[in-house]
Coordinates of N, CA and C in Angstrom, one line a residue:
M1 N 12.5 -4.4 16.5 CA 11.5 -5.4 15.9 C 11.2 -6.4 17.0
T2 N 10.0 -6.8 17.1 CA 9.6 -7.8 18.1 C 9.6 -9.1 17.4
A3 N 9.4 -10.2 18.2 CA 9.4 -11.5 17.6 C 8.2 -11.7 16.6
Q4 N 7.2 -10.9 16.8 CA 6.0 -11.0 16.0 C 6.1 -10.1 14.8
S5 N 7.2 -9.3 14.7 CA 7.2 -8.3 13.6 C 7.0 -8.9 12.2
S6 N 6.2 -8.1 11.5 CA 5.9 -8.5 10.1 C 7.0 -8.0 9.1
A7 N 7.9 -7.1 9.6 CA 8.8 -6.5 8.7 C 10.1 -7.3 8.5
R8 N 10.7 -7.1 7.4 CA 12.0 -7.6 7.1 C 13.1 -6.6 7.4
A9 N 14.1 -6.9 8.1 CA 15.1 -5.9 8.5 C 15.7 -5.2 7.3
D10 N 16.0 -5.9 6.2 CA 16.6 -5.3 5.1 C 15.7 -4.3 4.4
E11 N 14.4 -4.5 4.5 CA 13.4 -3.6 3.9 C 13.3 -2.3 4.8
L12 N 13.4 -2.5 6.1 CA 13.3 -1.3 7.0 C 14.6 -0.4 6.8
I13 N 15.7 -1.0 6.6 CA 16.9 -0.3 6.3 C 16.8 0.5 5.0
K14 N 16.3 -0.2 4.0 CA 16.2 0.4 2.7 C 15.3 1.7 2.7
F15 N 14.1 1.5 3.4 CA 13.2 2.7 3.4 C 13.6 3.8 4.3
N16 N 14.3 3.4 5.4 CA 14.8 4.4 6.3 C 15.9 5.2 5.6
Q17 N 16.7 4.6 4.8 CA 17.8 5.3 4.1 C 17.3 6.3 3.1
L18 N 16.0 6.1 2.7 CA 15.4 7.0 1.7 C 14.5 8.0 2.4
S19 N 14.6 8.1 3.7 CA 13.6 8.9 4.4 C 13.5 10.4 4.0
D20 N 14.7 10.9 3.6 CA 14.7 12.3 3.3 C 14.1 12.6 1.9
Q21 N 13.7 11.6 1.2 CA 13.2 11.7 -0.2 C 11.7 11.6 -0.3
W22 N 11.0 11.2 0.8 CA 9.6 10.9 0.7 C 8.8 12.0 0.1
W23 N 9.1 13.2 0.4 CA 8.3 14.3 -0.1 C 8.9 15.2 -1.2
D24 N 10.0 14.6 -1.8 CA 10.5 15.1 -3.1 C 9.8 14.5 -4.2
Q25 N 8.9 15.2 -4.9 CA 8.0 14.7 -5.9 C 8.8 14.3 -7.2
D26 N 10.1 14.6 -7.2 CA 10.9 14.2 -8.4 C 12.0 13.2 -7.9
G27 N 11.9 12.7 -6.7 CA 12.9 11.9 -6.1 C 12.5 10.4 -6.2
A28 N 13.0 9.6 -5.2 CA 12.8 8.2 -5.2 C 11.4 7.7 -5.2
F29 N 10.5 8.6 -4.6 CA 9.1 8.2 -4.5 C 8.2 9.0 -5.4
A30 N 8.8 9.4 -6.5 CA 8.0 10.2 -7.5 C 6.8 9.4 -8.1
A31 N 7.0 8.1 -8.3 CA 5.9 7.2 -8.8 C 4.8 7.2 -7.8
L32 N 5.1 7.1 -6.5 CA 4.0 7.0 -5.5 C 3.2 8.3 -5.5
H33 N 3.9 9.5 -5.6 CA 3.2 10.7 -5.7 C 2.3 10.8 -7.0
A34 N 2.8 10.2 -8.1 CA 2.0 10.3 -9.3 C 0.8 9.4 -9.3
I35 N 0.9 8.2 -8.6 CA -0.3 7.3 -8.6 C -1.2 7.6 -7.4
N36 N -0.8 8.4 -6.5 CA -1.7 8.6 -5.3 C -3.1 9.1 -5.6
P37 N -3.3 10.0 -6.5 CA -4.6 10.4 -6.9 C -5.4 9.3 -7.4
L38 N -4.8 8.3 -8.1 CA -5.5 7.2 -8.7 C -5.9 6.2 -7.5
R39 N -5.0 6.1 -6.6 CA -5.4 5.2 -5.4 C -6.6 5.8 -4.7
I40 N -6.6 7.1 -4.5 CA -7.7 7.8 -3.8 C -9.0 7.6 -4.6
Q41 N -8.8 7.8 -5.9 CA -10.0 7.6 -6.8 C -10.6 6.3 -6.7
F42 N -9.8 5.2 -6.7 CA -10.3 3.9 -6.6 C -11.0 3.7 -5.3
I43 N -10.4 4.2 -4.2 CA -11.1 4.0 -2.9 C -12.4 4.7 -2.9
T44 N -12.5 6.0 -3.4 CA -13.7 6.7 -3.3 C -14.8 6.3 -4.3
Q45 N -14.4 5.4 -5.2 CA -15.4 4.7 -6.0 C -16.3 3.8 -5.2
H46 N -15.8 3.4 -4.0 CA -16.5 2.4 -3.2 C -17.0 2.9 -1.8
V47 N -16.3 3.9 -1.3 CA -16.6 4.4 0.1 C -16.6 5.9 0.1
E48 N -17.2 6.4 1.2 CA -17.2 7.8 1.5 C -16.1 8.0 2.6
L49 N -15.1 8.8 2.3 CA -14.0 9.0 3.2 C -14.2 10.0 4.3
S50 N -15.0 11.0 3.9 CA -15.3 12.1 4.9 C -15.9 11.5 6.2
G51 N -15.2 11.8 7.3 CA -15.6 11.3 8.6 C -15.3 9.9 8.9
A52 N -14.8 9.1 7.9 CA -14.5 7.7 8.2 C -13.3 7.5 9.0
R53 N -13.2 6.5 9.8 CA -12.0 6.2 10.6 C -11.2 5.2 9.7
V54 N -10.0 5.6 9.3 CA -9.3 4.8 8.3 C -7.9 4.4 9.0
L55 N -7.5 3.2 8.7 CA -6.2 2.7 9.1 C -5.3 2.5 7.9
D56 N -4.2 3.2 7.8 CA -3.3 3.0 6.7 C -2.0 2.2 7.2
V57 N -1.9 1.0 6.7 CA -0.9 0.1 7.1 C 0.3 0.1 6.1
G58 N 1.5 0.3 6.7 CA 2.7 0.4 5.9 C 2.7 1.8 5.2
C59 N 2.5 2.8 6.0 CA 2.3 4.2 5.5 C 3.5 4.9 5.0
G60 N 4.7 4.3 5.3 CA 6.0 5.0 4.9 C 6.0 6.4 5.3
G61 N 6.3 7.3 4.3 CA 6.4 8.7 4.6 C 5.1 9.5 4.6
G62 N 4.0 8.7 4.4 CA 2.7 9.3 4.6 C 2.0 9.9 3.4
I63 N 2.4 9.5 2.2 CA 1.8 10.0 1.0 C 0.3 9.7 0.9
L64 N 0.0 8.4 1.1 CA -1.4 8.0 1.0 C -2.2 8.5 2.3
S65 N -1.5 8.5 3.4 CA -2.2 9.0 4.6 C -2.6 10.4 4.5
E66 N -1.8 11.2 3.9 CA -2.2 12.6 3.7 C -3.3 12.8 2.7
G67 N -3.3 12.0 1.7 CA -4.4 12.0 0.7 C -5.7 11.7 1.3
L68 N -5.7 10.6 2.1 CA -6.9 10.2 2.8 C -7.4 11.3 3.8
T69 N -6.5 11.9 4.5 CA -6.9 13.0 5.4 C -7.5 14.2 4.7
L70 N -6.9 14.5 3.5 CA -7.4 15.6 2.8 C -8.8 15.4 2.2
E71 N -9.2 14.1 2.2 CA -10.5 13.7 1.7 C -11.5 13.7 2.9
G72 N -11.0 14.0 4.1 CA -11.8 14.1 5.3 C -11.8 12.9 6.2
A73 N -10.9 11.9 5.9 CA -10.8 10.8 6.8 C -10.1 11.1 8.1
K74 N -10.4 10.3 9.1 CA -9.6 10.4 10.4 C -8.7 9.2 10.4
V75 N -7.4 9.5 10.1 CA -6.4 8.5 9.8 C -5.5 8.1 10.9
T76 N -5.4 6.8 11.1 CA -4.3 6.3 12.0 C -3.4 5.5 11.0
A77 N -2.1 5.7 11.1 CA -1.2 5.2 10.1 C 0.0 4.5 10.8
L78 N 0.3 3.3 10.4 CA 1.3 2.4 11.0 C 2.5 2.2 10.0
D79 N 3.7 2.2 10.6 CA 4.9 1.7 9.9 C 5.9 1.3 10.9
L80 N 6.9 0.5 10.5 CA 8.0 0.1 11.3 C 9.3 0.7 10.9
A81 N 9.3 1.5 9.9 CA 10.6 2.2 9.5 C 10.5 3.6 10.2
A82 N 11.3 3.7 11.3 CA 11.2 4.8 12.2 C 11.5 6.1 11.5
D83 N 12.6 6.1 10.6 CA 12.9 7.4 9.9 C 11.9 7.8 8.9
A84 N 11.3 6.8 8.2 CA 10.3 7.2 7.3 C 9.0 7.7 8.0
L85 N 8.7 7.1 9.2 CA 7.6 7.6 10.0 C 7.8 9.0 10.5
Q86 N 9.1 9.3 10.8 CA 9.4 10.7 11.3 C 9.2 11.7 10.2
A87 N 9.6 11.3 8.9 CA 9.4 12.1 7.8 C 7.9 12.4 7.6
A88 N 7.1 11.4 7.8 CA 5.6 11.5 7.7 C 5.1 12.5 8.7
K89 N 5.5 12.3 9.9 CA 5.1 13.2 11.0 C 5.5 14.7 10.7
T90 N 6.7 14.8 10.3 CA 7.2 16.2 10.1 C 6.4 16.9 9.0
H91 N 6.2 16.2 7.9 CA 5.5 16.8 6.8 C 4.0 17.1 7.1
A92 N 3.4 16.2 7.9 CA 2.0 16.4 8.3 C 1.9 17.6 9.2
N93 N 2.8 17.8 10.1 CA 2.9 18.9 10.9 C 3.0 20.2 10.1
E94 N 3.9 20.2 9.1 CA 4.1 21.3 8.3 C 2.9 21.7 7.5
Q95 N 2.1 20.7 7.2 CA 0.8 21.0 6.4 C -0.4 21.2 7.3
G96 N -0.2 21.1 8.6 CA -1.3 21.3 9.5 C -2.3 20.2 9.5
L97 N -1.8 19.0 9.2 CA -2.7 17.8 9.2 C -2.6 17.0 10.4
N98 N -3.8 16.5 10.9 CA -3.8 15.7 12.1 C -3.9 14.3 11.8
I99 N -2.8 13.6 11.8 CA -2.7 12.2 11.4 C -2.0 11.4 12.6
D100 N -2.6 10.4 13.1 CA -2.1 9.6 14.2 C -1.1 8.6 13.7
Y101 N 0.1 9.0 13.6 CA 1.2 8.1 13.1 C 1.7 7.3 14.3
R102 N 1.9 6.0 14.1 CA 2.4 5.1 15.1 C 3.4 4.1 14.6
L103 N 4.5 4.0 15.4 CA 5.5 3.0 15.1 C 5.1 1.6 15.7
E104 N 4.2 1.0 15.0 CA 3.6 -0.3 15.5 C 3.4 -1.3 14.4
D105 N 3.4 -2.5 14.8 CA 3.2 -3.6 13.8 C 1.7 -3.9 13.7
I106 N 1.3 -4.1 12.5 CA -0.2 -4.4 12.3 C -0.5 -5.7 13.0
L107 N 0.4 -6.7 13.1 CA 0.0 -8.0 13.7 C -0.4 -7.8 15.1
S108 N 0.3 -7.0 15.9 CA 0.0 -6.8 17.3 C -1.1 -5.7 17.4
F109 N -1.1 -4.7 16.6 CA -2.1 -3.6 16.6 C -3.5 -4.1 16.4
A110 N -3.6 -5.1 15.4 CA -4.9 -5.6 15.1 C -5.5 -6.4 16.3
E111 N -4.7 -7.0 17.1 CA -5.2 -7.7 18.3 C -5.9 -6.8 19.3
T112 N -5.3 -5.6 19.4 CA -5.9 -4.6 20.4 C -6.9 -3.6 19.8
H113 N -7.1 -3.7 18.5 CA -8.0 -2.7 17.8 C -8.9 -3.5 16.8
A114 N -9.3 -4.7 17.2 CA -10.2 -5.5 16.3 C -11.5 -4.8 16.1
G115 N -11.9 -4.8 14.8 CA -13.2 -4.3 14.4 C -13.4 -2.8 14.7
T116 N -12.2 -2.1 14.6 CA -12.3 -0.6 15.0 C -12.5 0.3 13.8
F117 N -12.0 -0.1 12.6 CA -11.9 0.9 11.5 C -12.9 0.7 10.4
D118 N -13.4 1.8 9.9 CA -14.4 1.7 8.8 C -13.7 1.2 7.5
Q119 N -12.5 1.6 7.3 CA -11.7 1.2 6.1 C -10.3 1.0 6.5
V120 N -9.6 0.1 5.8 CA -8.2 -0.2 6.1 C -7.5 -0.2 4.7
T121 N -6.4 0.5 4.6 CA -5.6 0.5 3.4 C -4.2 -0.1 3.6
C122 N -3.7 -0.8 2.6 CA -2.4 -1.4 2.7 C -1.8 -1.4 1.3
M123 N -1.1 -0.4 0.9 CA -0.7 -0.2 -0.5 C 0.8 -0.3 -0.6
E124 N 1.2 -1.1 -1.7 CA 2.6 -1.2 -2.0 C 3.4 -1.7 -0.8
M125 N 2.8 -2.6 0.0 CA 3.5 -3.2 1.1 C 3.7 -4.7 1.1
L126 N 2.6 -5.4 0.6 CA 2.6 -6.8 0.7 C 3.8 -7.5 -0.1
E127 N 4.3 -6.9 -1.1 CA 5.4 -7.4 -1.8 C 6.7 -7.2 -1.1
H128 N 6.7 -6.6 0.1 CA 7.9 -6.4 0.8 C 8.0 -7.2 2.1
V129 N 7.1 -8.1 2.3 CA 7.1 -8.9 3.5 C 7.2 -10.4 3.2
D130 N 7.5 -11.2 4.2 CA 7.7 -12.6 4.0 C 6.4 -13.4 4.1
Q131 N 5.4 -12.9 4.9 CA 4.2 -13.6 5.0 C 3.0 -12.7 4.8
P132 N 2.7 -12.4 3.5 CA 1.6 -11.5 3.2 C 0.2 -12.0 3.8
E133 N 0.1 -13.3 3.9 CA -1.1 -13.9 4.4 C -1.4 -13.4 5.8
S134 N -0.4 -13.3 6.6 CA -0.6 -12.8 8.0 C -1.0 -11.4 8.0
I135 N -0.5 -10.6 7.1 CA -0.9 -9.2 7.0 C -2.3 -9.0 6.7
V136 N -2.7 -9.8 5.6 CA -4.1 -9.7 5.2 C -5.1 -10.1 6.3
Q137 N -4.7 -11.1 7.1 CA -5.5 -11.6 8.2 C -5.6 -10.5 9.2
A138 N -4.5 -9.8 9.5 CA -4.6 -8.7 10.5 C -5.4 -7.5 10.0
L139 N -5.3 -7.2 8.7 CA -6.2 -6.2 8.1 C -7.6 -6.5 8.3
A140 N -8.0 -7.7 8.0 CA -9.4 -8.2 8.2 C -9.8 -8.1 9.6
K141 N -8.9 -8.3 10.5 CA -9.3 -8.2 12.0 C -9.5 -6.8 12.4
A142 N -8.8 -5.9 11.8 CA -8.8 -4.5 12.2 C -10.1 -3.7 11.7
V143 N -10.6 -4.2 10.6 CA -11.8 -3.5 10.0 C -13.1 -4.0 10.6
K144 N -14.0 -3.1 10.6 CA -15.4 -3.4 11.2 C -16.1 -4.4 10.2
P145 N -17.0 -5.2 10.8 CA -17.9 -6.0 9.9 C -18.6 -5.1 8.9
G146 N -18.6 -5.4 7.7 CA -19.1 -4.6 6.6 C -18.2 -3.5 6.1
G147 N -17.0 -3.4 6.8 CA -16.1 -2.4 6.4 C -15.2 -2.8 5.2
W148 N -14.4 -1.9 4.7 CA -13.7 -2.2 3.4 C -12.2 -2.2 3.7
V149 N -11.5 -3.1 2.9 CA -10.0 -3.2 2.9 C -9.6 -3.0 1.5
F150 N -8.6 -2.1 1.3 CA -8.1 -1.7 0.0 C -6.6 -2.1 0.0
L151 N -6.2 -2.9 -1.0 CA -4.9 -3.4 -1.2 C -4.3 -3.1 -2.5
S152 N -3.0 -2.9 -2.6 CA -2.3 -2.9 -3.9 C -1.0 -3.6 -3.8
T153 N -0.6 -4.2 -4.9 CA 0.7 -4.8 -5.0 C 1.0 -5.1 -6.5
L154 N 1.9 -6.0 -6.8 CA 2.3 -6.3 -8.2 C 2.1 -7.7 -8.5
N155 N 1.5 -7.9 -9.7 CA 1.3 -9.3 -10.2 C 2.6 -10.0 -10.4
R156 N 2.6 -11.3 -10.5 CA 3.8 -12.1 -10.7 C 3.7 -12.9 -12.0
N157 N 4.4 -12.4 -13.0 CA 4.4 -13.0 -14.3 C 5.6 -12.4 -15.1
P158 N 5.9 -12.9 -16.3 CA 7.0 -12.3 -17.0 C 6.9 -10.8 -17.3
K159 N 5.7 -10.4 -17.6 CA 5.5 -9.0 -18.0 C 5.8 -8.1 -16.8
S160 N 5.4 -8.5 -15.6 CA 5.6 -7.7 -14.4 C 7.1 -7.6 -14.1
W161 N 7.8 -8.7 -14.4 CA 9.3 -8.7 -14.2 C 9.9 -7.7 -15.2
L162 N 9.4 -7.7 -16.5 CA 10.0 -6.8 -17.5 C 9.6 -5.4 -17.2
F163 N 8.3 -5.1 -16.8 CA 7.9 -3.7 -16.6 C 8.1 -3.2 -15.2
G164 N 7.9 -4.1 -14.2 CA 8.0 -3.7 -12.8 C 9.4 -3.6 -12.3
I165 N 10.3 -4.3 -12.9 CA 11.7 -4.3 -12.4 C 12.6 -3.8 -13.5
V166 N 12.7 -4.5 -14.6 CA 13.7 -4.1 -15.7 C 13.4 -2.6 -16.1
A167 N 12.2 -2.4 -16.5 CA 11.9 -1.0 -17.0 C 11.8 0.0 -15.9
A168 N 11.0 -0.3 -14.9 CA 10.8 0.7 -13.8 C 12.1 1.0 -13.0
E169 N 12.9 0.0 -12.8 CA 14.1 0.2 -11.9 C 15.4 0.6 -12.7
Y170 N 15.5 0.0 -13.9 CA 16.8 0.2 -14.7 C 16.7 1.1 -15.9
L171 N 15.6 1.0 -16.6 CA 15.5 1.7 -17.9 C 14.9 3.1 -17.7
L172 N 13.7 3.1 -17.1 CA 12.9 4.4 -16.9 C 13.3 5.0 -15.6
K173 N 13.9 4.3 -14.7 CA 14.3 4.7 -13.4 C 13.1 5.4 -12.6
L174 N 11.9 4.7 -12.6 CA 10.8 5.3 -12.0 C 10.9 5.0 -10.5
V175 N 11.6 4.0 -10.1 CA 11.8 3.7 -8.6 C 13.3 3.3 -8.5
P176 N 13.8 3.4 -7.3 CA 15.3 3.0 -7.1 C 15.5 1.5 -7.4
R177 N 16.7 1.3 -7.9 CA 17.1 -0.1 -8.1 C 17.0 -0.9 -6.8
G178 N 16.6 -2.2 -6.9 CA 16.5 -3.0 -5.7 C 15.2 -2.8 -4.9
T179 N 14.3 -2.0 -5.4 CA 13.0 -1.8 -4.7 C 12.2 -3.1 -4.6
H180 N 12.2 -3.8 -5.7 CA 11.4 -5.0 -5.7 C 12.1 -6.3 -5.9
D181 N 11.5 -7.4 -5.4 CA 12.0 -8.8 -5.6 C 10.8 -9.5 -6.3
H182 N 11.0 -9.9 -7.6 CA 9.9 -10.5 -8.3 C 9.3 -11.7 -7.7
K183 N 10.1 -12.5 -7.0 CA 9.5 -13.7 -6.4 C 8.5 -13.4 -5.3
R184 N 8.5 -12.1 -4.8 CA 7.6 -11.7 -3.8 C 6.3 -11.1 -4.3
F185 N 6.2 -10.9 -5.6 CA 5.0 -10.4 -6.3 C 3.9 -11.4 -6.1
I186 N 2.6 -10.9 -6.1 CA 1.5 -11.7 -5.7 C 0.4 -11.7 -6.9
K187 N 0.0 -12.8 -7.4 CA -1.0 -12.8 -8.4 C -2.4 -12.4 -7.8
P188 N -3.2 -11.8 -8.6 CA -4.5 -11.4 -8.1 C -5.3 -12.6 -7.6
S189 N -5.2 -13.7 -8.2 CA -5.9 -14.9 -7.7 C -5.4 -15.3 -6.3
E190 N -4.1 -15.2 -6.1 CA -3.5 -15.5 -4.8 C -4.0 -14.5 -3.7
L191 N -4.0 -13.2 -4.1 CA -4.5 -12.2 -3.1 C -5.9 -12.4 -2.8
A192 N -6.7 -12.7 -3.8 CA -8.2 -12.9 -3.6 C -8.4 -14.1 -2.6
R193 N -7.6 -15.2 -2.8 CA -7.7 -16.3 -2.0 C -7.3 -16.0 -0.5
M194 N -6.2 -15.2 -0.4 CA -5.9 -14.8 1.0 C -7.0 -14.0 1.7
A195 N -7.6 -13.2 0.9 CA -8.7 -12.4 1.4 C -9.9 -13.2 1.8
R196 N -10.3 -14.1 1.0 CA -11.5 -15.0 1.2 C -11.3 -15.8 2.5
Q197 N -10.0 -16.3 2.7 CA -9.7 -17.2 3.8 C -9.9 -16.5 5.1
V198 N -9.9 -15.2 5.1 CA -10.0 -14.4 6.4 C -11.3 -13.6 6.5
G199 N -12.3 -13.9 5.6 CA -13.6 -13.3 5.7 C -13.8 -12.0 5.0
L200 N -12.9 -11.8 4.0 CA -13.0 -10.6 3.1 C -13.5 -11.1 1.8
N201 N -14.4 -10.3 1.2 CA -15.0 -10.6 -0.1 C -14.4 -9.7 -1.1
P202 N -13.6 -10.2 -2.1 CA -13.1 -9.3 -3.1 C -14.2 -8.7 -4.0
V203 N -14.3 -7.4 -4.1 CA -15.4 -6.8 -4.8 C -14.9 -6.3 -6.1
A204 N -13.7 -5.7 -6.2 CA -13.3 -5.1 -7.5 C -11.8 -5.1 -7.5
F205 N -11.3 -5.3 -8.8 CA -9.9 -5.1 -9.1 C -9.7 -4.0 -10.2
T206 N -8.6 -3.4 -10.1 CA -8.2 -2.5 -11.3 C -6.7 -2.5 -11.4
G207 N -6.2 -2.3 -12.6 CA -4.7 -2.1 -12.7 C -4.3 -0.7 -12.8
I208 N -3.1 -0.4 -12.6 CA -2.5 0.9 -12.8 C -1.4 0.7 -13.9
T209 N -1.7 1.4 -15.0 CA -0.8 1.3 -16.1 C 0.0 2.6 -16.3
Y210 N 1.2 2.4 -17.0 CA 2.1 3.6 -17.2 C 2.3 3.7 -18.7
N211 N 2.2 5.0 -19.2 CA 2.5 5.3 -20.5 C 3.8 6.1 -20.6
P212 N 4.9 5.4 -21.1 CA 6.2 6.1 -21.1 C 6.3 7.3 -22.0
L213 N 5.4 7.3 -23.0 CA 5.4 8.5 -23.9 C 4.9 9.7 -23.3
T214 N 3.8 9.6 -22.5 CA 3.2 10.8 -21.9 C 3.7 10.8 -20.4
R215 N 4.4 9.8 -20.0 CA 4.9 9.8 -18.6 C 3.7 9.9 -17.6
S216 N 2.6 9.2 -17.9 CA 1.4 9.3 -17.0 C 0.9 7.9 -16.7
Y217 N 0.2 7.9 -15.6 CA -0.4 6.7 -15.1 C -1.9 6.8 -15.2
A218 N -2.6 5.6 -15.3 CA -4.0 5.5 -15.4 C -4.5 4.3 -14.8
L219 N -5.8 4.3 -14.3 CA -6.5 3.1 -13.9 C -7.0 2.4 -15.1
N220 N -6.8 1.0 -15.1 CA -7.3 0.2 -16.2 C -7.7 -1.1 -15.7
A221 N -9.1 -1.3 -15.5 CA -9.6 -2.5 -15.0 C -9.4 -3.7 -15.9
Q222 N -9.0 -3.5 -17.1 CA -8.7 -4.6 -18.0 C -7.2 -5.1 -18.0
D223 N -6.4 -4.4 -17.3 CA -5.0 -4.7 -17.3 C -4.4 -4.8 -15.9
L224 N -4.4 -6.1 -15.3 CA -3.9 -6.3 -14.0 C -2.5 -6.9 -14.1
D225 N -1.8 -6.8 -15.2 CA -0.6 -7.5 -15.5 C 0.6 -7.1 -14.6
V226 N 0.6 -5.8 -14.2 CA 1.7 -5.3 -13.4 C 1.2 -4.8 -12.0
N227 N 1.0 -3.5 -11.9 CA 0.5 -3.0 -10.7 C -1.0 -3.1 -10.7
Y228 N -1.6 -3.5 -9.5 CA -3.1 -3.6 -9.4 C -3.5 -3.3 -8.0
L229 N -4.8 -2.9 -7.9 CA -5.5 -2.7 -6.7 C -6.7 -3.6 -6.5
M230 N -7.0 -3.9 -5.2 CA -8.2 -4.8 -5.0 C -9.0 -4.1 -3.8
A231 N -10.3 -4.1 -4.0 CA -11.2 -3.6 -2.9 C -11.9 -4.9 -2.4
C232 N -11.9 -5.0 -1.1 CA -12.6 -6.1 -0.4 C -13.5 -5.6 0.7
R233 N -14.6 -6.3 1.0 CA -15.5 -5.9 2.0 C -15.5 -7.1 3.0
R234 N -15.4 -6.7 4.3 CA -15.5 -7.8 5.3 C -17.0 -8.2 5.5
H235 N -17.1 -9.5 5.7 CA -18.4 -10.1 5.8 C -19.1 -9.5 7.1
E236 N -20.4 -9.3 7.0 CA -21.2 -8.8 8.1 C -21.3 -10.0 9.1
I237 N -21.3 -9.7 10.4 CA -21.5 -10.8 11.4 C -23.0 -11.1 11.5

């Protein structure tokens, strides 16, 4: 980790320890596998991925990166958890997918790749860093003028504590215990403000809801109470 690193050491350790489970669809990252088609659906409601140059920030084991690639995008993916990144590389090679995985920090990467990408994604990462504002600023720098940035995180309120931590981690065991820290959750209004401050225009929000009876997820633009996504467009110069 460099002095400019956006990562927290404890988070890197946590995700590296789970590196062998990234592609077990019934394992620790089962929820990410389940919602990945919804994330792709939300993105493709706004942009054409085929032929687009896309940057996936905080890619982990590559679940979203592979989904974007299968839609025809040319994907560069960043993460600072070395073991998770190796799991991503290994799986992509096994699938015959060409993804440019890099062990680099978005803060420094954006400085040398400003205005390079048609679209930038950063999913389920902002709630794991100390300074999400600096990440959003770097994402805005990396995307082209007129390009799109897609974000997802968790809202901060009593319901998100109940459903995002108590239910998801302890009762339903959708994600490993200790995955989330409620005080790091971000309200949609806060995320929108971060975006606007760096030249991104919030265009759309939608929530991701979970039905424990059917064990299924769905997009719901009327319910941003727990997990939600935001689409932003960078202002034209």
